[in-house]
mmCIF file of C-alpha atoms and ligand atoms in Angstrom:
data_model
loop_
_atom_site.group_PDB
_atom_site.id
_atom_site.type_symbol
_atom_site.label_atom_id
_atom_site.label_comp_id
_atom_site.label_asym_id
_atom_site.label_seq_id
_atom_site.Cartn_x
_atom_site.Cartn_y
_atom_site.Cartn_z
ATOM 1 C CA UNK A 14 51.886 -24.667 -52.055
ATOM 2 C CA UNK A 15 48.775 -22.340 -52.906
ATOM 3 C CA UNK A 16 46.429 -23.968 -55.032
ATOM 4 C CA UNK A 17 45.074 -21.809 -57.824
ATOM 5 C CA UNK A 18 41.532 -22.097 -57.164
ATOM 6 C CA UNK A 19 41.855 -22.306 -53.232
ATOM 7 C CA UNK A 20 40.397 -25.781 -53.157
ATOM 8 C CA UNK A 21 41.541 -28.379 -50.616
ATOM 9 C CA UNK A 22 44.547 -30.520 -51.891
ATOM 10 C CA UNK A 23 47.093 -33.127 -50.772
ATOM 11 C CA UNK A 24 49.809 -30.465 -50.595
ATOM 12 C CA UNK A 25 48.122 -28.865 -47.367
ATOM 13 C CA UNK A 26 48.897 -32.274 -45.552
ATOM 14 C CA UNK A 27 52.224 -32.275 -43.468
ATOM 15 C CA UNK A 28 55.101 -34.026 -44.987
ATOM 16 C CA UNK A 29 55.603 -36.298 -42.214
ATOM 17 C CA UNK A 30 51.900 -37.680 -42.604
ATOM 18 C CA UNK A 31 52.385 -38.134 -46.422
ATOM 19 C CA UNK A 32 55.553 -40.144 -45.772
ATOM 20 C CA UNK A 33 54.279 -42.520 -43.225
ATOM 21 C CA UNK A 34 51.089 -43.024 -45.312
ATOM 22 C CA UNK A 35 53.041 -43.754 -48.452
ATOM 23 C CA UNK A 36 55.333 -46.152 -46.527
ATOM 24 C CA UNK A 37 52.055 -48.046 -45.420
ATOM 25 C CA UNK A 38 50.257 -48.038 -48.532
ATOM 26 C CA UNK A 39 53.499 -49.438 -50.433
ATOM 27 C CA UNK A 40 53.420 -52.165 -48.274
ATOM 28 C CA UNK A 41 49.743 -52.958 -48.866
ATOM 29 C CA UNK A 42 50.150 -52.650 -52.563
ATOM 30 C CA UNK A 43 52.939 -55.088 -52.340
ATOM 31 C CA UNK A 44 50.691 -58.122 -52.565
ATOM 32 C CA UNK A 45 49.553 -57.258 -55.949
ATOM 33 C CA UNK A 46 52.750 -57.224 -57.829
ATOM 34 C CA UNK A 47 53.083 -61.140 -57.989
ATOM 35 C CA UNK A 48 50.103 -61.648 -59.889
ATOM 36 C CA UNK A 49 50.465 -60.022 -63.396
ATOM 37 C CA UNK A 50 48.968 -58.466 -65.325
ATOM 38 C CA UNK A 51 48.446 -55.769 -63.072
ATOM 39 C CA UNK A 52 45.332 -53.592 -63.694
ATOM 40 C CA UNK A 53 44.337 -50.818 -61.616
ATOM 41 C CA UNK A 54 40.638 -49.591 -61.106
ATOM 42 C CA UNK A 55 40.796 -46.329 -59.429
ATOM 43 C CA UNK A 56 37.881 -44.570 -57.582
ATOM 44 C CA UNK A 57 35.894 -47.765 -57.969
ATOM 45 C CA UNK A 58 33.207 -46.796 -55.306
ATOM 46 C CA UNK A 59 30.781 -49.760 -55.265
ATOM 47 C CA UNK A 60 31.750 -51.055 -58.616
ATOM 48 C CA UNK A 61 34.156 -54.185 -58.390
ATOM 49 C CA UNK A 62 35.876 -55.452 -61.497
ATOM 50 C CA UNK A 63 37.040 -59.219 -61.307
ATOM 51 C CA UNK A 64 40.472 -59.734 -61.952
ATOM 52 C CA UNK A 65 41.399 -55.895 -61.451
ATOM 53 C CA UNK A 66 42.665 -54.222 -58.187
ATOM 54 C CA UNK A 67 39.624 -52.114 -56.826
ATOM 55 C CA UNK A 68 40.898 -49.201 -55.316
ATOM 56 C CA UNK A 69 38.958 -46.369 -53.360
ATOM 57 C CA UNK A 70 39.618 -43.882 -50.610
ATOM 58 C CA UNK A 71 36.566 -45.611 -48.797
ATOM 59 C CA UNK A 72 36.822 -48.729 -47.126
ATOM 60 C CA UNK A 73 35.937 -52.175 -48.765
ATOM 61 C CA UNK A 74 37.599 -52.502 -52.128
ATOM 62 C CA UNK A 75 40.821 -54.368 -52.693
ATOM 63 C CA UNK A 76 43.068 -51.618 -51.650
ATOM 64 C CA UNK A 77 42.161 -48.445 -49.668
ATOM 65 C CA UNK A 78 44.064 -45.479 -50.934
ATOM 66 C CA UNK A 79 43.735 -41.744 -51.129
ATOM 67 C CA UNK A 80 44.751 -41.251 -54.842
ATOM 68 C CA UNK A 81 45.723 -37.541 -53.804
ATOM 69 C CA UNK A 82 49.033 -39.073 -52.654
ATOM 70 C CA UNK A 83 49.848 -41.150 -55.709
ATOM 71 C CA UNK A 84 50.110 -44.647 -56.726
ATOM 72 C CA UNK A 85 52.282 -46.759 -54.214
ATOM 73 C CA UNK A 86 53.410 -49.122 -57.092
ATOM 74 C CA UNK A 87 56.924 -49.281 -58.747
ATOM 75 C CA UNK A 88 57.700 -47.775 -61.983
ATOM 76 C CA UNK A 89 56.303 -49.417 -65.069
ATOM 77 C CA UNK A 90 54.805 -52.490 -63.556
ATOM 78 C CA UNK A 91 51.147 -51.656 -64.242
ATOM 79 C CA UNK A 92 49.358 -53.116 -67.441
ATOM 80 C CA UNK A 93 45.894 -51.134 -67.469
ATOM 81 C CA UNK A 94 44.360 -48.542 -65.467
ATOM 82 C CA UNK A 95 40.601 -47.424 -65.844
ATOM 83 C CA UNK A 96 38.922 -44.872 -63.833
ATOM 84 C CA UNK A 97 35.228 -43.625 -64.402
ATOM 85 C CA UNK A 98 33.814 -40.649 -62.658
ATOM 86 C CA UNK A 99 36.644 -40.133 -60.141
ATOM 87 C CA UNK A 100 39.143 -37.400 -61.625
ATOM 88 C CA UNK A 101 36.653 -34.572 -61.178
ATOM 89 C CA UNK A 102 36.659 -35.200 -57.593
ATOM 90 C CA UNK A 103 40.114 -34.010 -57.452
ATOM 91 C CA UNK A 104 41.410 -30.497 -57.633
ATOM 92 C CA UNK A 105 43.600 -29.886 -60.504
ATOM 93 C CA UNK A 106 46.913 -30.231 -58.725
ATOM 94 C CA UNK A 107 46.140 -33.548 -57.405
ATOM 95 C CA UNK A 108 44.432 -34.859 -60.663
ATOM 96 C CA UNK A 109 47.830 -33.755 -62.361
ATOM 97 C CA UNK A 110 49.775 -35.570 -59.636
ATOM 98 C CA UNK A 111 47.480 -38.581 -60.407
ATOM 99 C CA UNK A 112 47.938 -38.404 -64.082
ATOM 100 C CA UNK A 113 51.851 -38.393 -63.746
ATOM 101 C CA UNK A 114 51.714 -41.078 -61.291
ATOM 102 C CA UNK A 115 49.561 -43.286 -63.752
ATOM 103 C CA UNK A 116 52.293 -42.290 -66.598
ATOM 104 C CA UNK A 117 55.066 -43.499 -64.202
ATOM 105 C CA UNK A 118 53.615 -46.978 -62.873
ATOM 106 C CA UNK A 119 52.304 -48.148 -66.284
ATOM 107 C CA UNK A 120 54.663 -50.325 -68.504
ATOM 108 C CA UNK A 121 55.785 -49.045 -71.841
ATOM 109 C CA UNK A 122 52.635 -49.925 -74.095
ATOM 110 C CA UNK A 123 50.203 -50.047 -71.020
ATOM 111 C CA UNK A 124 46.898 -48.040 -71.619
ATOM 112 C CA UNK A 125 44.892 -45.866 -69.166
ATOM 113 C CA UNK A 126 41.090 -45.285 -69.772
ATOM 114 C CA UNK A 127 39.696 -42.093 -68.231
ATOM 115 C CA UNK A 128 35.847 -41.380 -68.002
ATOM 116 C CA UNK A 129 34.437 -38.060 -66.660
ATOM 117 C CA UNK A 130 31.357 -35.979 -67.250
ATOM 118 C CA UNK A 131 31.786 -33.643 -70.248
ATOM 119 C CA UNK A 132 32.050 -30.058 -69.334
ATOM 120 C CA UNK A 133 31.419 -29.067 -73.033
ATOM 121 C CA UNK A 134 28.169 -31.046 -72.907
ATOM 122 C CA UNK A 135 27.232 -29.577 -69.507
ATOM 123 C CA UNK A 136 27.635 -26.040 -71.084
ATOM 124 C CA UNK A 137 25.862 -27.048 -74.149
ATOM 125 C CA UNK A 138 22.769 -28.454 -71.860
ATOM 126 C CA UNK A 139 22.918 -25.298 -69.710
ATOM 127 C CA UNK A 140 22.362 -22.909 -73.031
ATOM 128 C CA UNK A 141 19.888 -25.124 -74.612
ATOM 129 C CA UNK A 142 15.930 -24.785 -74.590
ATOM 130 C CA UNK A 143 15.535 -28.406 -73.435
ATOM 131 C CA UNK A 144 18.130 -28.088 -70.775
ATOM 132 C CA UNK A 145 16.066 -30.491 -68.518
ATOM 133 C CA UNK A 146 15.955 -33.247 -70.885
ATOM 134 C CA UNK A 147 18.500 -35.544 -69.399
ATOM 135 C CA UNK A 148 18.369 -39.049 -68.037
ATOM 136 C CA UNK A 149 20.164 -38.373 -64.859
ATOM 137 C CA UNK A 150 17.662 -35.572 -63.842
ATOM 138 C CA UNK A 151 14.671 -37.501 -64.429
ATOM 139 C CA UNK A 152 16.076 -40.923 -63.280
ATOM 140 C CA UNK A 153 17.565 -39.882 -60.304
ATOM 141 C CA UNK A 154 15.108 -37.570 -58.479
ATOM 142 C CA UNK A 155 16.813 -34.339 -59.287
ATOM 143 C CA UNK A 156 13.544 -32.536 -59.789
ATOM 144 C CA UNK A 157 14.680 -29.678 -57.639
ATOM 145 C CA UNK A 158 16.917 -28.435 -60.349
ATOM 146 C CA UNK A 159 14.515 -26.090 -61.890
ATOM 147 C CA UNK A 160 16.704 -23.782 -63.813
ATOM 148 C CA UNK A 161 19.770 -23.776 -66.015
ATOM 149 C CA UNK A 162 21.592 -21.853 -63.439
ATOM 150 C CA UNK A 163 20.987 -24.723 -60.658
ATOM 151 C CA UNK A 164 21.776 -27.200 -63.231
ATOM 152 C CA UNK A 165 25.404 -25.781 -63.798
ATOM 153 C CA UNK A 166 26.048 -24.969 -60.315
ATOM 154 C CA UNK A 167 25.230 -28.471 -59.510
ATOM 155 C CA UNK A 168 27.548 -29.861 -62.385
ATOM 156 C CA UNK A 169 30.537 -27.880 -60.691
ATOM 157 C CA UNK A 170 29.723 -28.233 -56.948
ATOM 158 C CA UNK A 171 27.646 -31.230 -56.743
ATOM 159 C CA UNK A 172 28.775 -34.843 -55.463
ATOM 160 C CA UNK A 173 31.906 -33.163 -54.316
ATOM 161 C CA UNK A 174 33.197 -32.311 -57.852
ATOM 162 C CA UNK A 175 36.300 -30.180 -57.801
ATOM 163 C CA UNK A 176 37.338 -29.782 -61.249
ATOM 164 C CA UNK A 177 35.452 -30.649 -64.393
ATOM 165 C CA UNK A 178 37.218 -31.286 -67.697
ATOM 166 C CA UNK A 179 36.287 -30.961 -71.398
ATOM 167 C CA UNK A 180 38.246 -32.725 -74.224
ATOM 168 C CA UNK A 181 40.639 -30.294 -75.004
ATOM 169 C CA UNK A 182 41.349 -29.726 -71.053
ATOM 170 C CA UNK A 183 41.684 -33.344 -70.556
ATOM 171 C CA UNK A 184 43.948 -34.043 -73.427
ATOM 172 C CA UNK A 185 46.247 -31.032 -72.010
ATOM 173 C CA UNK A 186 46.513 -32.443 -68.843
ATOM 174 C CA UNK A 187 47.340 -35.964 -69.974
ATOM 175 C CA UNK A 188 49.795 -34.752 -72.373
ATOM 176 C CA UNK A 189 51.515 -32.674 -69.573
ATOM 177 C CA UNK A 190 51.791 -35.865 -67.547
ATOM 178 C CA UNK A 191 53.599 -37.560 -70.366
ATOM 179 C CA UNK A 192 50.972 -39.195 -72.520
ATOM 180 C CA UNK A 193 51.496 -38.302 -76.144
ATOM 181 C CA UNK A 194 48.833 -40.720 -77.542
ATOM 182 C CA UNK A 195 45.356 -39.477 -76.253
ATOM 183 C CA UNK A 196 42.357 -41.042 -78.171
ATOM 184 C CA UNK A 197 38.646 -40.085 -77.473
ATOM 185 C CA UNK A 198 36.600 -43.477 -77.270
ATOM 186 C CA UNK A 199 32.945 -44.389 -77.040
ATOM 187 C CA UNK A 200 31.265 -45.441 -73.870
ATOM 188 C CA UNK A 201 31.928 -49.473 -73.479
ATOM 189 C CA UNK A 202 34.331 -49.727 -76.648
ATOM 190 C CA UNK A 203 37.971 -50.220 -77.027
ATOM 191 C CA UNK A 204 40.544 -51.775 -79.053
ATOM 192 C CA UNK A 205 41.703 -53.344 -75.867
ATOM 193 C CA UNK A 206 39.666 -56.398 -75.113
ATOM 194 C CA UNK A 207 39.948 -55.940 -71.307
ATOM 195 C CA UNK A 208 38.995 -52.213 -71.439
ATOM 196 C CA UNK A 209 35.692 -53.009 -73.313
ATOM 197 C CA UNK A 210 32.292 -52.603 -71.515
ATOM 198 C CA UNK A 211 33.759 -51.131 -68.348
ATOM 199 C CA UNK A 212 31.664 -47.974 -68.187
ATOM 200 C CA UNK A 213 28.634 -48.154 -65.799
ATOM 201 C CA UNK A 214 27.205 -44.710 -66.105
ATOM 202 C CA UNK A 215 25.224 -43.126 -68.972
ATOM 203 C CA UNK A 216 26.690 -39.520 -68.009
ATOM 204 C CA UNK A 217 30.165 -40.778 -68.318
ATOM 205 C CA UNK A 218 30.365 -39.039 -71.947
ATOM 206 C CA UNK A 219 34.059 -37.877 -72.082
ATOM 207 C CA UNK A 220 36.228 -41.262 -72.162
ATOM 208 C CA UNK A 221 39.730 -41.054 -73.602
ATOM 209 C CA UNK A 222 42.535 -43.936 -73.900
ATOM 210 C CA UNK A 223 46.039 -43.148 -73.538
ATOM 211 C CA UNK A 224 48.881 -45.511 -74.138
ATOM 212 C CA UNK A 225 52.285 -44.883 -72.694
HETATM 213 C C1 SAM B 324 31.243 -40.661 -58.360
HETATM 214 S S1 SAM B 324 32.194 -42.124 -57.325
HETATM 215 C C2 SAM B 324 32.417 -43.095 -58.732
HETATM 216 C C3 SAM B 324 32.567 -44.533 -58.351
HETATM 217 C C4 SAM B 324 32.635 -45.528 -59.377
HETATM 218 N N1 SAM B 324 33.634 -45.291 -60.272
HETATM 219 C C5 SAM B 324 31.499 -45.479 -60.326
HETATM 220 O O1 SAM B 324 31.381 -45.058 -61.542
HETATM 221 O O2 SAM B 324 30.287 -45.685 -59.831
HETATM 222 C C6 SAM B 324 33.741 -41.344 -57.098
HETATM 223 C C7 SAM B 324 34.593 -42.255 -56.099
HETATM 224 O O3 SAM B 324 35.835 -41.701 -56.110
HETATM 225 C C8 SAM B 324 36.356 -41.998 -54.766
HETATM 226 N N2 SAM B 324 37.523 -40.878 -54.789
HETATM 227 C C9 SAM B 324 37.232 -39.654 -54.488
HETATM 228 N N3 SAM B 324 38.453 -39.049 -54.203
HETATM 229 C C10 SAM B 324 39.313 -40.169 -54.049
HETATM 230 C C11 SAM B 324 40.601 -40.129 -53.729
HETATM 231 N N4 SAM B 324 41.362 -38.961 -53.344
HETATM 232 N N5 SAM B 324 41.173 -41.394 -53.427
HETATM 233 C C12 SAM B 324 40.685 -42.232 -53.854
HETATM 234 N N6 SAM B 324 39.340 -42.408 -54.385
HETATM 235 C C13 SAM B 324 38.456 -41.218 -54.360
HETATM 236 C C14 SAM B 324 35.039 -41.803 -54.121
HETATM 237 O O4 SAM B 324 35.395 -42.487 -52.869
HETATM 238 C C15 SAM B 324 34.238 -42.411 -55.010
HETATM 239 O O5 SAM B 324 33.848 -43.821 -54.682
#
């Protein structure tokens, strides 16, 4: 399958490789099914949430998974999903697959919280006279970003970003995955007690919760 922006995608991996990978990951994930509630933290990086299954493609967390190949869990067995600053590291087709997988594995009434950088805010900053006035540029030694064009190119291409979302796009893709109920929420805030205070990055400025 050709990807619309010609970016690397899981669809380019041979089917036999995918089949053996999926079989192995289902076996590895089985250990977590006996201890409900099941909470998945996708693309955890170095962040470890106690009581959650921390998942990343890199070695070290509770479960090492390449999320481009979906979630190796049965239907309707997951209570909560949280992911911060991960979805933009997937191309659109892989991101759509992951959203559909999240819908499949969540129990009815289960909730997913998704936090990403907001493309609308990035574009606003690009166009603003004070575009440089951003905490992450100052705090993380990005002083080589010396023009608005360098800023926006970095946002799209830096950190292995593959696809950025604004609220409309994120809502649409989640709706296409099956989530009818999409709510934008503030950083750290949730009506669900287990989803409060999870964000670790000030630049996570587009956060939604979806309920299956
Ligand atoms: C910017 S880091 C965010 C880490 C953490 N959530 C945080 O906010 O500090 C993105 C993470 O997504 C992970 N990631 C990217 N693509 C992935 C994939 N296909 N499957 C699993 N994890 C992936 C990376 O390994 C990395 O740890």
